[in-house]
Amino acid sequence: MSVTDPQDVRRDDGWAPDAPAYAVVVPTIGRECLADCLAALATADGPPPVEVLVVDDRPDPDELPLTAAGTLRERLRVLATYGRGPAAARNAGLREADAPWVVFLDDDVRVDADWRRRLGADLAAASPETGGVQGRLVVPLPADRRPTDWERGTAGLADASWATADMAYRTEALRAVGGFDERFRRAFREDADLALRVLGAGWDLRRGGRTTRHPVRPAGRWVSVRAQRGNADDVLMTRLHGRDWWTRARAPKGRFPGHLLVTAAASAVPLCLLAGHRRAAALAASLWALGTAEFAASRLRGGPGTAEEVATMAATSVLIPPLAVGHRFAGLIRHHGARPWRGAA
């Protein structure tokens, strides 16, 4: 099993008349950006997908902007998974796909104008041992100011491995490992988990030459707070793949050890006061304040420095450490005794 760089599957002219057939699966929660995603896919040059499977994962499915699919409209089908999460939504598309390759696109991406042609080159150049070919993600950032913490975080997708914002998998490889693990209910870690299982089954994963743009979606000031739920998913990853999964998945390890120390210091303050140890309480409070300030400063560094950004980083830097610890411990309980995924029942 191996991971190979983009040039190994890229052809200079991007043309592959012998490209294998592929289906496209797009999970969605009905966001307006789906129309842009479908329009870009429809207007790209190159061999079209044999089928486009849009999976509506809203609890109450409603109308979708399918007219944007243009010439692909007659090849498009809509499935519903009723709020079971992106992993289950992609599995629903996989079960219906009838092509040797399945390409997963997120509903907030826009493929480049030559994407279908270059995808054909990526797939045609794949060896029989290749189980997946990743697209290259580009995250446009503001040209007139420094990016916010949220925008810089999204920009990290450009370096992410096996992100299913644009990831082509051989259908045979996916079905052999049981598809996506539906215990990952958020769009987080489910792609890394799948990639590690495909690699573990003996397939290669490679990077291709096609490019997809991933705009930064609008998000409220508390988005980083809500993202701490992913700490529970990290527990599941450790249960399934061992403590070294970070390295094998090429994933940044994050700041959890620091969050644990800061949270411990904050928790020690009232305990020390109750025990009558005022100096110890003052020391713990100082450690908490210093740790929180360092965390906020690290997030502000390189940012726009606006009053709104400073206020957001200050408030969320106080909340994130205890929430990260809480979600991590909740994951330890929830995923105790987790067994390898064998596929949906």
PDB file of N, CA, C and O in Angstrom, residues 19-25 41 46-54 71-77 93 96-103 115-116 119 123 171 175:
ATOM      1  N   ALA A  19     -10.739   6.840 -20.772  1.00  0.00           N
ATOM      2  CA  ALA A  19     -11.076   7.003 -19.356  1.00  0.00           C
ATOM      3  C   ALA A  19     -12.230   6.088 -18.972  1.00  0.00           C
ATOM      4  O   ALA A  19     -13.215   5.960 -19.707  1.00  0.00           O
ATOM      5  N   PRO A  20     -12.150   5.442 -17.818  1.00  0.00           N
ATOM      6  CA  PRO A  20     -13.241   4.577 -17.369  1.00  0.00           C
ATOM      7  C   PRO A  20     -14.459   5.388 -16.944  1.00  0.00           C
ATOM      8  O   PRO A  20     -14.366   6.584 -16.637  1.00  0.00           O
ATOM      9  N   ALA A  21     -15.607   4.735 -16.932  1.00  0.00           N
ATOM     10  CA  ALA A  21     -16.845   5.399 -16.533  1.00  0.00           C
ATOM     11  C   ALA A  21     -16.828   5.690 -15.041  1.00  0.00           C
ATOM     12  O   ALA A  21     -16.217   4.982 -14.251  1.00  0.00           O
ATOM     13  N   TYR A  22     -17.539   6.758 -14.669  1.00  0.00           N
ATOM     14  CA  TYR A  22     -17.598   7.133 -13.257  1.00  0.00           C
ATOM     15  C   TYR A  22     -18.959   7.720 -12.935  1.00  0.00           C
ATOM     16  O   TYR A  22     -19.666   8.252 -13.807  1.00  0.00           O
ATOM     17  N   ALA A  23     -19.337   7.594 -11.670  1.00  0.00           N
ATOM     18  CA  ALA A  23     -20.542   8.237 -11.144  1.00  0.00           C
ATOM     19  C   ALA A  23     -20.099   9.293 -10.142  1.00  0.00           C
ATOM     20  O   ALA A  23     -19.026   9.196  -9.550  1.00  0.00           O
ATOM     21  N   VAL A  24     -20.922  10.306  -9.960  1.00  0.00           N
ATOM     22  CA  VAL A  24     -20.636  11.364  -8.995  1.00  0.00           C
ATOM     23  C   VAL A  24     -21.689  11.312  -7.896  1.00  0.00           C
ATOM     24  O   VAL A  24     -22.893  11.211  -8.179  1.00  0.00           O
ATOM     25  N   VAL A  25     -21.239  11.360  -6.637  1.00  0.00           N
ATOM     26  CA  VAL A  25     -22.135  11.385  -5.482  1.00  0.00           C
ATOM     27  C   VAL A  25     -21.931  12.708  -4.742  1.00  0.00           C
ATOM     28  O   VAL A  25     -20.798  13.052  -4.376  1.00  0.00           O
ATOM     29  N   LEU A  41     -20.142  21.390 -12.483  1.00  0.00           N
ATOM     30  CA  LEU A  41     -19.967  20.021 -12.962  1.00  0.00           C
ATOM     31  C   LEU A  41     -20.559  19.855 -14.358  1.00  0.00           C
ATOM     32  O   LEU A  41     -19.972  19.201 -15.224  1.00  0.00           O
ATOM     33  N   GLY A  46     -15.104  17.562 -21.057  1.00  0.00           N
ATOM     34  CA  GLY A  46     -14.602  16.223 -20.822  1.00  0.00           C
ATOM     35  C   GLY A  46     -15.731  15.224 -20.677  1.00  0.00           C
ATOM     36  O   GLY A  46     -16.913  15.584 -20.707  1.00  0.00           O
ATOM     37  N   PRO A  47     -15.398  13.950 -20.517  1.00  0.00           N
ATOM     38  CA  PRO A  47     -16.432  12.909 -20.444  1.00  0.00           C
ATOM     39  C   PRO A  47     -17.344  13.123 -19.240  1.00  0.00           C
ATOM     40  O   PRO A  47     -16.870  13.295 -18.116  1.00  0.00           O
ATOM     41  N   PRO A  48     -18.652  13.111 -19.451  1.00  0.00           N
ATOM     42  CA  PRO A  48     -19.582  13.333 -18.333  1.00  0.00           C
ATOM     43  C   PRO A  48     -19.724  12.084 -17.477  1.00  0.00           C
ATOM     44  O   PRO A  48     -19.415  10.968 -17.913  1.00  0.00           O
ATOM     45  N   PRO A  49     -20.198  12.245 -16.254  1.00  0.00           N
ATOM     46  CA  PRO A  49     -20.466  11.067 -15.410  1.00  0.00           C
ATOM     47  C   PRO A  49     -21.633  10.271 -15.974  1.00  0.00           C
ATOM     48  O   PRO A  49     -22.537  10.834 -16.597  1.00  0.00           O
ATOM     49  N   VAL A  50     -21.626   8.969 -15.753  1.00  0.00           N
ATOM     50  CA  VAL A  50     -22.747   8.159 -16.212  1.00  0.00           C
ATOM     51  C   VAL A  50     -23.982   8.441 -15.362  1.00  0.00           C
ATOM     52  O   VAL A  50     -25.118   8.235 -15.810  1.00  0.00           O
ATOM     53  N   GLU A  51     -23.749   8.951 -14.138  1.00  0.00           N
ATOM     54  CA  GLU A  51     -24.859   9.235 -13.240  1.00  0.00           C
ATOM     55  C   GLU A  51     -24.396  10.224 -12.173  1.00  0.00           C
ATOM     56  O   GLU A  51     -23.247  10.211 -11.750  1.00  0.00           O
ATOM     57  N   VAL A  52     -25.307  11.099 -11.773  1.00  0.00           N
ATOM     58  CA  VAL A  52     -25.067  12.018 -10.658  1.00  0.00           C
ATOM     59  C   VAL A  52     -26.095  11.693  -9.583  1.00  0.00           C
ATOM     60  O   VAL A  52     -27.305  11.780  -9.825  1.00  0.00           O
ATOM     61  N   LEU A  53     -25.609  11.314  -8.417  1.00  0.00           N
ATOM     62  CA  LEU A  53     -26.486  10.946  -7.308  1.00  0.00           C
ATOM     63  C   LEU A  53     -26.393  12.026  -6.238  1.00  0.00           C
ATOM     64  O   LEU A  53     -25.368  12.150  -5.560  1.00  0.00           O
ATOM     65  N   VAL A  54     -27.433  12.827  -6.115  1.00  0.00           N
ATOM     66  CA  VAL A  54     -27.507  13.858  -5.089  1.00  0.00           C
ATOM     67  C   VAL A  54     -28.255  13.267  -3.899  1.00  0.00           C
ATOM     68  O   VAL A  54     -29.393  12.814  -4.042  1.00  0.00           O
ATOM     69  N   THR A  71     -27.315  20.073 -18.641  1.00  0.00           N
ATOM     70  CA  THR A  71     -27.330  18.890 -19.506  1.00  0.00           C
ATOM     71  C   THR A  71     -27.198  17.584 -18.725  1.00  0.00           C
ATOM     72  O   THR A  71     -27.452  16.508 -19.291  1.00  0.00           O
ATOM     73  N   LEU A  72     -26.813  17.669 -17.475  1.00  0.00           N
ATOM     74  CA  LEU A  72     -26.694  16.455 -16.663  1.00  0.00           C
ATOM     75  C   LEU A  72     -27.993  16.117 -15.937  1.00  0.00           C
ATOM     76  O   LEU A  72     -28.060  15.096 -15.246  1.00  0.00           O
ATOM     77  N   ARG A  73     -29.021  16.955 -16.108  1.00  0.00           N
ATOM     78  CA  ARG A  73     -30.254  16.743 -15.352  1.00  0.00           C
ATOM     79  C   ARG A  73     -30.858  15.372 -15.599  1.00  0.00           C
ATOM     80  O   ARG A  73     -31.357  14.722 -14.660  1.00  0.00           O
ATOM     81  N   GLU A  74     -30.794  14.888 -16.824  1.00  0.00           N
ATOM     82  CA  GLU A  74     -31.402  13.592 -17.133  1.00  0.00           C
ATOM     83  C   GLU A  74     -30.595  12.426 -16.560  1.00  0.00           C
ATOM     84  O   GLU A  74     -31.094  11.306 -16.483  1.00  0.00           O
ATOM     85  N   ARG A  75     -29.367  12.699 -16.137  1.00  0.00           N
ATOM     86  CA  ARG A  75     -28.531  11.671 -15.521  1.00  0.00           C
ATOM     87  C   ARG A  75     -28.570  11.746 -13.997  1.00  0.00           C
ATOM     88  O   ARG A  75     -27.868  10.993 -13.329  1.00  0.00           O
ATOM     89  N   LEU A  76     -29.346  12.650 -13.455  1.00  0.00           N
ATOM     90  CA  LEU A  76     -29.321  12.931 -12.020  1.00  0.00           C
ATOM     91  C   LEU A  76     -30.483  12.253 -11.305  1.00  0.00           C
ATOM     92  O   LEU A  76     -31.612  12.270 -11.775  1.00  0.00           O
ATOM     93  N   ARG A  77     -30.155  11.665 -10.152  1.00  0.00           N
ATOM     94  CA  ARG A  77     -31.179  11.100  -9.279  1.00  0.00           C
ATOM     95  C   ARG A  77     -30.993  11.658  -7.878  1.00  0.00           C
ATOM     96  O   ARG A  77     -29.879  11.962  -7.460  1.00  0.00           O
ATOM     97  N   GLY A  93     -25.344   6.786  -1.793  1.00  0.00           N
ATOM     98  CA  GLY A  93     -24.966   6.980  -3.190  1.00  0.00           C
ATOM     99  C   GLY A  93     -24.139   5.834  -3.718  1.00  0.00           C
ATOM    100  O   GLY A  93     -24.331   5.381  -4.860  1.00  0.00           O
ATOM    101  N   GLU A  96     -26.094   2.805  -4.815  1.00  0.00           N
ATOM    102  CA  GLU A  96     -26.843   2.967  -6.070  1.00  0.00           C
ATOM    103  C   GLU A  96     -25.947   3.113  -7.282  1.00  0.00           C
ATOM    104  O   GLU A  96     -26.415   2.992  -8.421  1.00  0.00           O
ATOM    105  N   ALA A  97     -24.679   3.405  -7.072  1.00  0.00           N
ATOM    106  CA  ALA A  97     -23.767   3.666  -8.189  1.00  0.00           C
ATOM    107  C   ALA A  97     -23.511   2.400  -8.996  1.00  0.00           C
ATOM    108  O   ALA A  97     -23.306   1.330  -8.430  1.00  0.00           O
ATOM    109  N   ASP A  98     -23.502   2.566 -10.295  1.00  0.00           N
ATOM    110  CA  ASP A  98     -23.270   1.441 -11.198  1.00  0.00           C
ATOM    111  C   ASP A  98     -22.176   1.828 -12.184  1.00  0.00           C
ATOM    112  O   ASP A  98     -22.392   1.916 -13.385  1.00  0.00           O
ATOM    113  N   ALA A  99     -20.995   2.087 -11.647  1.00  0.00           N
ATOM    114  CA  ALA A  99     -19.843   2.475 -12.458  1.00  0.00           C
ATOM    115  C   ALA A  99     -18.596   1.989 -11.742  1.00  0.00           C
ATOM    116  O   ALA A  99     -18.599   1.808 -10.512  1.00  0.00           O
ATOM    117  N   PRO A 100     -17.510   1.761 -12.457  1.00  0.00           N
ATOM    118  CA  PRO A 100     -16.289   1.250 -11.805  1.00  0.00           C
ATOM    119  C   PRO A 100     -15.628   2.258 -10.864  1.00  0.00           C
ATOM    120  O   PRO A 100     -14.848   1.869  -9.996  1.00  0.00           O
ATOM    121  N   TRP A 101     -15.931   3.552 -11.032  1.00  0.00           N
ATOM    122  CA  TRP A 101     -15.394   4.586 -10.152  1.00  0.00           C
ATOM    123  C   TRP A 101     -16.530   5.444  -9.615  1.00  0.00           C
ATOM    124  O   TRP A 101     -17.504   5.706 -10.324  1.00  0.00           O
ATOM    125  N   VAL A 102     -16.390   5.876  -8.356  1.00  0.00           N
ATOM    126  CA  VAL A 102     -17.340   6.803  -7.741  1.00  0.00           C
ATOM    127  C   VAL A 102     -16.552   8.029  -7.278  1.00  0.00           C
ATOM    128  O   VAL A 102     -15.553   7.883  -6.557  1.00  0.00           O
ATOM    129  N   VAL A 103     -16.990   9.199  -7.698  1.00  0.00           N
ATOM    130  CA  VAL A 103     -16.340  10.442  -7.301  1.00  0.00           C
ATOM    131  C   VAL A 103     -17.239  11.165  -6.307  1.00  0.00           C
ATOM    132  O   VAL A 103     -18.410  11.442  -6.613  1.00  0.00           O
ATOM    133  N   TRP A 115     -12.236  20.095 -15.394  1.00  0.00           N
ATOM    134  CA  TRP A 115     -12.223  19.051 -14.371  1.00  0.00           C
ATOM    135  C   TRP A 115     -12.579  17.679 -14.923  1.00  0.00           C
ATOM    136  O   TRP A 115     -11.910  16.684 -14.636  1.00  0.00           O
ATOM    137  N   ARG A 116     -13.636  17.578 -15.709  1.00  0.00           N
ATOM    138  CA  ARG A 116     -14.045  16.264 -16.208  1.00  0.00           C
ATOM    139  C   ARG A 116     -12.971  15.670 -17.112  1.00  0.00           C
ATOM    140  O   ARG A 116     -12.711  14.455 -17.078  1.00  0.00           O
ATOM    141  N   LEU A 119     -10.136  14.634 -14.788  1.00  0.00           N
ATOM    142  CA  LEU A 119     -10.546  13.457 -14.028  1.00  0.00           C
ATOM    143  C   LEU A 119     -10.391  12.213 -14.898  1.00  0.00           C
ATOM    144  O   LEU A 119      -9.910  11.168 -14.435  1.00  0.00           O
ATOM    145  N   LEU A 123      -8.164   8.920 -13.881  1.00  0.00           N
ATOM    146  CA  LEU A 123      -8.680   7.561 -13.773  1.00  0.00           C
ATOM    147  C   LEU A 123      -8.038   6.629 -14.789  1.00  0.00           C
ATOM    148  O   LEU A 123      -7.759   5.457 -14.486  1.00  0.00           O
ATOM    149  N   THR A 171     -14.931   1.675  -7.115  1.00  0.00           N
ATOM    150  CA  THR A 171     -16.119   1.131  -6.463  1.00  0.00           C
ATOM    151  C   THR A 171     -15.812  -0.197  -5.788  1.00  0.00           C
ATOM    152  O   THR A 171     -16.283  -0.473  -4.668  1.00  0.00           O
ATOM    153  N   ARG A 175     -16.510  -1.031  -1.718  1.00  0.00           N
ATOM    154  CA  ARG A 175     -17.410  -2.097  -1.276  1.00  0.00           C
ATOM    155  C   ARG A 175     -16.661  -3.179  -0.517  1.00  0.00           C
ATOM    156  O   ARG A 175     -17.215  -3.835   0.374  1.00  0.00           O
TER     157      ARG A 175
END
